[in-house]
Tab-separated table of C-alpha atoms in Angstrom:
chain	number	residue	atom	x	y	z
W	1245	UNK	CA	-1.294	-27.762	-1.773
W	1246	UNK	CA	-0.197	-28.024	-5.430
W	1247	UNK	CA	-2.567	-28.856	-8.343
W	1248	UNK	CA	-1.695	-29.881	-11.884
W	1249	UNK	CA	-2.375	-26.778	-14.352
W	1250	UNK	CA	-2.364	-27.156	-18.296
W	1251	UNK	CA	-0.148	-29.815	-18.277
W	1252	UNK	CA	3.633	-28.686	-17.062
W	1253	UNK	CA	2.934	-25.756	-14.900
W	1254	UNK	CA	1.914	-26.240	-11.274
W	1255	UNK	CA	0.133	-23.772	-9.226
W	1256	UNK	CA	0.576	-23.211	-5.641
W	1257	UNK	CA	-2.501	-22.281	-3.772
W	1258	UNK	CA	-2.614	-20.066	-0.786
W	1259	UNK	CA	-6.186	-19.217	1.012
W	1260	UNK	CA	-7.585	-20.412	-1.846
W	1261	UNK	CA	-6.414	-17.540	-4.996
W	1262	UNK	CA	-3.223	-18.489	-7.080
W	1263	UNK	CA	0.147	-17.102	-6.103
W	1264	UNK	CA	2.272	-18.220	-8.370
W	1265	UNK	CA	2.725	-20.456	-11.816
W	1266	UNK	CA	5.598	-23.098	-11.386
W	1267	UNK	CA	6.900	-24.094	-14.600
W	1268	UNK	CA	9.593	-26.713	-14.882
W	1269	UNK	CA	12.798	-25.683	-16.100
W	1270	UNK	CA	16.453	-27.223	-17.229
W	1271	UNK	CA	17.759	-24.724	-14.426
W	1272	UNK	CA	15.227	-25.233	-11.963
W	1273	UNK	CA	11.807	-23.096	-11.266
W	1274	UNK	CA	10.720	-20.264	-13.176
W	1275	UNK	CA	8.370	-18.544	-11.272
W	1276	UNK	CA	5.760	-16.395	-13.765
W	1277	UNK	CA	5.639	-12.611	-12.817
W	1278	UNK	CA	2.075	-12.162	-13.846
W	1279	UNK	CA	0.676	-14.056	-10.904
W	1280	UNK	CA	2.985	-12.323	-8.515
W	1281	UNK	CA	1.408	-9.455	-10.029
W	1282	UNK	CA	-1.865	-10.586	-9.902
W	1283	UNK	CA	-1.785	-11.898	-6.081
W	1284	UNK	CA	1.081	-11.066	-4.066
W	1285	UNK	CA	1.605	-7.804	-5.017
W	1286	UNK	CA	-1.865	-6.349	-4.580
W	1287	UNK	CA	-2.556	-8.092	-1.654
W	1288	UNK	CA	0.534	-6.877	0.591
W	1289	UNK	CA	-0.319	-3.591	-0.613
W	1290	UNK	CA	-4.238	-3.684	0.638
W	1291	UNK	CA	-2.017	-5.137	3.856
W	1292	UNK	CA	0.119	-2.257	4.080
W	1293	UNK	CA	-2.783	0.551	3.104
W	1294	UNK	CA	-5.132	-0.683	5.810
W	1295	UNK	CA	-2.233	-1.123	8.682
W	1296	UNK	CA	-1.362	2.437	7.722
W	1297	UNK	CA	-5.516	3.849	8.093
W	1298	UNK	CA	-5.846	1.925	11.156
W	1299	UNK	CA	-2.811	3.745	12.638
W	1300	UNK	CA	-4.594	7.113	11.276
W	1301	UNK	CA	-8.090	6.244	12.799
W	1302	UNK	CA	-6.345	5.614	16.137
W	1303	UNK	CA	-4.394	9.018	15.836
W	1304	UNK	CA	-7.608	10.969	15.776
W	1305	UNK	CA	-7.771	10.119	19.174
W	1306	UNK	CA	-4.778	9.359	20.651
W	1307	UNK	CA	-1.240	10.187	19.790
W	1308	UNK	CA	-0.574	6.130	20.587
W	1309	UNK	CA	2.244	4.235	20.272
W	1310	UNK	CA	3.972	7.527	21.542
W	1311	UNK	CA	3.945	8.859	25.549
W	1312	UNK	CA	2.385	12.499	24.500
W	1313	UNK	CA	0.806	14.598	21.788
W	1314	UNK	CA	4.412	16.622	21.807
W	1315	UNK	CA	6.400	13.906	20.930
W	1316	UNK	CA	3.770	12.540	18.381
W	1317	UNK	CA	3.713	16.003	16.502
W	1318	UNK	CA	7.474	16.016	16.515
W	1319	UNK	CA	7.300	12.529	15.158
W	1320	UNK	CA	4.590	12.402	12.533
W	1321	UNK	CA	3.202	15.814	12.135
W	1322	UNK	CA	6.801	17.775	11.826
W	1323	UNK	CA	5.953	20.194	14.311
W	1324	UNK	CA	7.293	21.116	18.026
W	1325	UNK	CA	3.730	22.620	19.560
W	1326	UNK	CA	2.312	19.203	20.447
W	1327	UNK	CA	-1.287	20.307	18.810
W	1328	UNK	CA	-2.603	17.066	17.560
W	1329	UNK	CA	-4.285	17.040	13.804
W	1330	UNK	CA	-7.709	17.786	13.749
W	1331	UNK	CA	-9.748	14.851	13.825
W	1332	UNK	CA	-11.612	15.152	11.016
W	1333	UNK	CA	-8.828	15.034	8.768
W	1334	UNK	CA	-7.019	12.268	10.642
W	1335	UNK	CA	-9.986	9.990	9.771
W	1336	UNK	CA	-10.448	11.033	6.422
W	1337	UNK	CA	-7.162	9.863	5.514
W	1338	UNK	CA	-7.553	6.723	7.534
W	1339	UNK	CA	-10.805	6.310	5.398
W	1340	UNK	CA	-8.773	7.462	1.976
W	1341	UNK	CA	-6.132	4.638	2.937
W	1342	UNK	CA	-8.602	1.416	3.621
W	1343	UNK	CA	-10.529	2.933	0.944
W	1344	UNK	CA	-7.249	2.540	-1.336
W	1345	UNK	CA	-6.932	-0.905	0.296
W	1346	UNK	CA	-10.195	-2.430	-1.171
W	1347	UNK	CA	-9.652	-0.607	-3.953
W	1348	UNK	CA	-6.615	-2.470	-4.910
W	1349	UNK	CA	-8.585	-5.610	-3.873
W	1350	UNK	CA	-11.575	-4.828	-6.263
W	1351	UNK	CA	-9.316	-3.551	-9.051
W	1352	UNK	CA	-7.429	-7.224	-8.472
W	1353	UNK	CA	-10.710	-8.921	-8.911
W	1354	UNK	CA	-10.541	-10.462	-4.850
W	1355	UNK	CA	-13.199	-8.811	-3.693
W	1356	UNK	CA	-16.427	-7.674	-6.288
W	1357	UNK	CA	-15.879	-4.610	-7.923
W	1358	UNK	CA	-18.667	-2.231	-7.131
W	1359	UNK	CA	-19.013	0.554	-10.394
W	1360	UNK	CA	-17.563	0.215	-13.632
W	1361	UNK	CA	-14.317	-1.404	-14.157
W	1362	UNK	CA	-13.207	1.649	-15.610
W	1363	UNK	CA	-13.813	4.145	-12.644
W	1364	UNK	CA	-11.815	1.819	-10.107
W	1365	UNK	CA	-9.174	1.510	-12.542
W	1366	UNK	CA	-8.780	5.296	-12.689
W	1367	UNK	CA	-9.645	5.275	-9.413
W	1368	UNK	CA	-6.461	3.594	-8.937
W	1369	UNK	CA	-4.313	5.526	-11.254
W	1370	UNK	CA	-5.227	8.388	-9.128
W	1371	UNK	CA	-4.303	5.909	-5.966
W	1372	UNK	CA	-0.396	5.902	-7.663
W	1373	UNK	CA	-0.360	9.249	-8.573
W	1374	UNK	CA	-1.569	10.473	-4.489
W	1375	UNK	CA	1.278	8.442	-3.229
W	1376	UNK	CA	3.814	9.150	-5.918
W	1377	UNK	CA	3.010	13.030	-5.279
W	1378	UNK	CA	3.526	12.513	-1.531
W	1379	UNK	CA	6.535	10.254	-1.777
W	1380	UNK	CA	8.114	12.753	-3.932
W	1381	UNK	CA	6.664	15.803	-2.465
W	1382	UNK	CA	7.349	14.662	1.461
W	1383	UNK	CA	11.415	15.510	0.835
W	1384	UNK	CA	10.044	19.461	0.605
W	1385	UNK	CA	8.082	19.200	3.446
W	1386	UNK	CA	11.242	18.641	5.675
W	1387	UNK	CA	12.071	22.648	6.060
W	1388	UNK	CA	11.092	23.736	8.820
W	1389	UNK	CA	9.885	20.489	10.321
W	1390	UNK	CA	10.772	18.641	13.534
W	1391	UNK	CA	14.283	16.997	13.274
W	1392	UNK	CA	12.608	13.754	14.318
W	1393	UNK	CA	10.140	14.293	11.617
W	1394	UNK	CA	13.217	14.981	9.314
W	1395	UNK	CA	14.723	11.591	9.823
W	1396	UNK	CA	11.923	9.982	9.604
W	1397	UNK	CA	10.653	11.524	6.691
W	1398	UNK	CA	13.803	11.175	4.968
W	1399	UNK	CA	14.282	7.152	5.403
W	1400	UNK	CA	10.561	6.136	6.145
W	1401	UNK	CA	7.549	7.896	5.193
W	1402	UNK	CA	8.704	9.215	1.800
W	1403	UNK	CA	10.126	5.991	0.783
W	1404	UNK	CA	7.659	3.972	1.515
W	1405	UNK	CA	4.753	6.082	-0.231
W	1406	UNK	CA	7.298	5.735	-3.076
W	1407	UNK	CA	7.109	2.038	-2.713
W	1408	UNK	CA	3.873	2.140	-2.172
W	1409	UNK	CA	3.225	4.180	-5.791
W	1410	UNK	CA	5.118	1.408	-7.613
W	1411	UNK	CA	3.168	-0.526	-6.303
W	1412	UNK	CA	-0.262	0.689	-6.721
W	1413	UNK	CA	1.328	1.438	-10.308
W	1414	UNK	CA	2.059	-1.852	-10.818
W	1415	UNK	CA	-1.562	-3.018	-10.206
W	1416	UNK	CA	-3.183	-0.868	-12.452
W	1417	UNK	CA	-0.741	-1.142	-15.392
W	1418	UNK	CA	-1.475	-4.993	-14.708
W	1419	UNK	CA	-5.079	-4.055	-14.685
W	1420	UNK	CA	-4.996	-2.090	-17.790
W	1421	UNK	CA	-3.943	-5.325	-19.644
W	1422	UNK	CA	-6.456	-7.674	-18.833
């Protein structure tokens, strides 16, 4: 599980990538942010960016995990007249968010990188900058909307695109200086 790497560190191996330098320490472990940042981070983000487009691919079909296409609307949409989002759209997003996913995992170097390096890294710039402008921009889109949609907007969605932005951020800043 653990292998000897240049001499004191020790590297922990999970499926096979690094996910952390170990250095011994007086006060214990030190754990080296750089290959949080180079492993865990990006891949719970591809994690998190594909659960999401899943759920959007199976919303352009079915309002699913909710009873109706009322209560979804209320739910995700923000509105009250139980007309689902045109399907279209629904994928598209679902596309734009596994799309983001592999992104991540190209820009990370764990899957090959198909372009330039520097289109997926501005590719991903623009990946933090799409959920930093939702995250930020969901708070406005509570007037008027649902009260479900409110709450949840409030304490979920935007929050977690937020997250979501530092993430991605994080990634490319970390790609930049390679």
């Amino acid at each position: 599980m653990a292998s000897s790497v240049n001499g004191c560190y020790r590297q922990l191996r999970v499926w096979g990538s690094a996910v952390a330098l170990l250095k011994p320490h007086a006060h214990g472990t030190e754990w080296k942010a750089l290959e949080m940042v180079r492993t865990v981070v990006p891949v719970g983000l591809a994690i998190v960016l594909t659960a999401i487009g899943l759920l959007h691919f199976i919303w352009a079909f079915s309002p699913w995990p909710f009873r109706d296409a009322v209560t979804f609307t209320k739910t995700i949409g923000g509105s009250d007249d139980g007309v689902m989002p045109p399907t279209p759209s629904t994928l598209l997003v679902g596309l734009a968010l596994v799309g983001g996913a592999v992104l991540t995992l190209m820009v990370n170097e764990s899957l090959p990188g198909i372009g330039p390096d520097w289109l997926r890294l501005v590719g991903m710039y623009a990946l933090t900058v799409v959920l930093l402008t939702r995250g930020l921009g969901g708070y406005f889109m509570n007037s008027g909307a649902a009260a479900e949609f409110q709450r949840l907007n409030t304490f979920v969605y935007s929050p977690l695109c937020l997250a979501l932005a530092a993430l991605s951020g994080i990634v490319a800043v970390a790609a930049s200086r390679r």
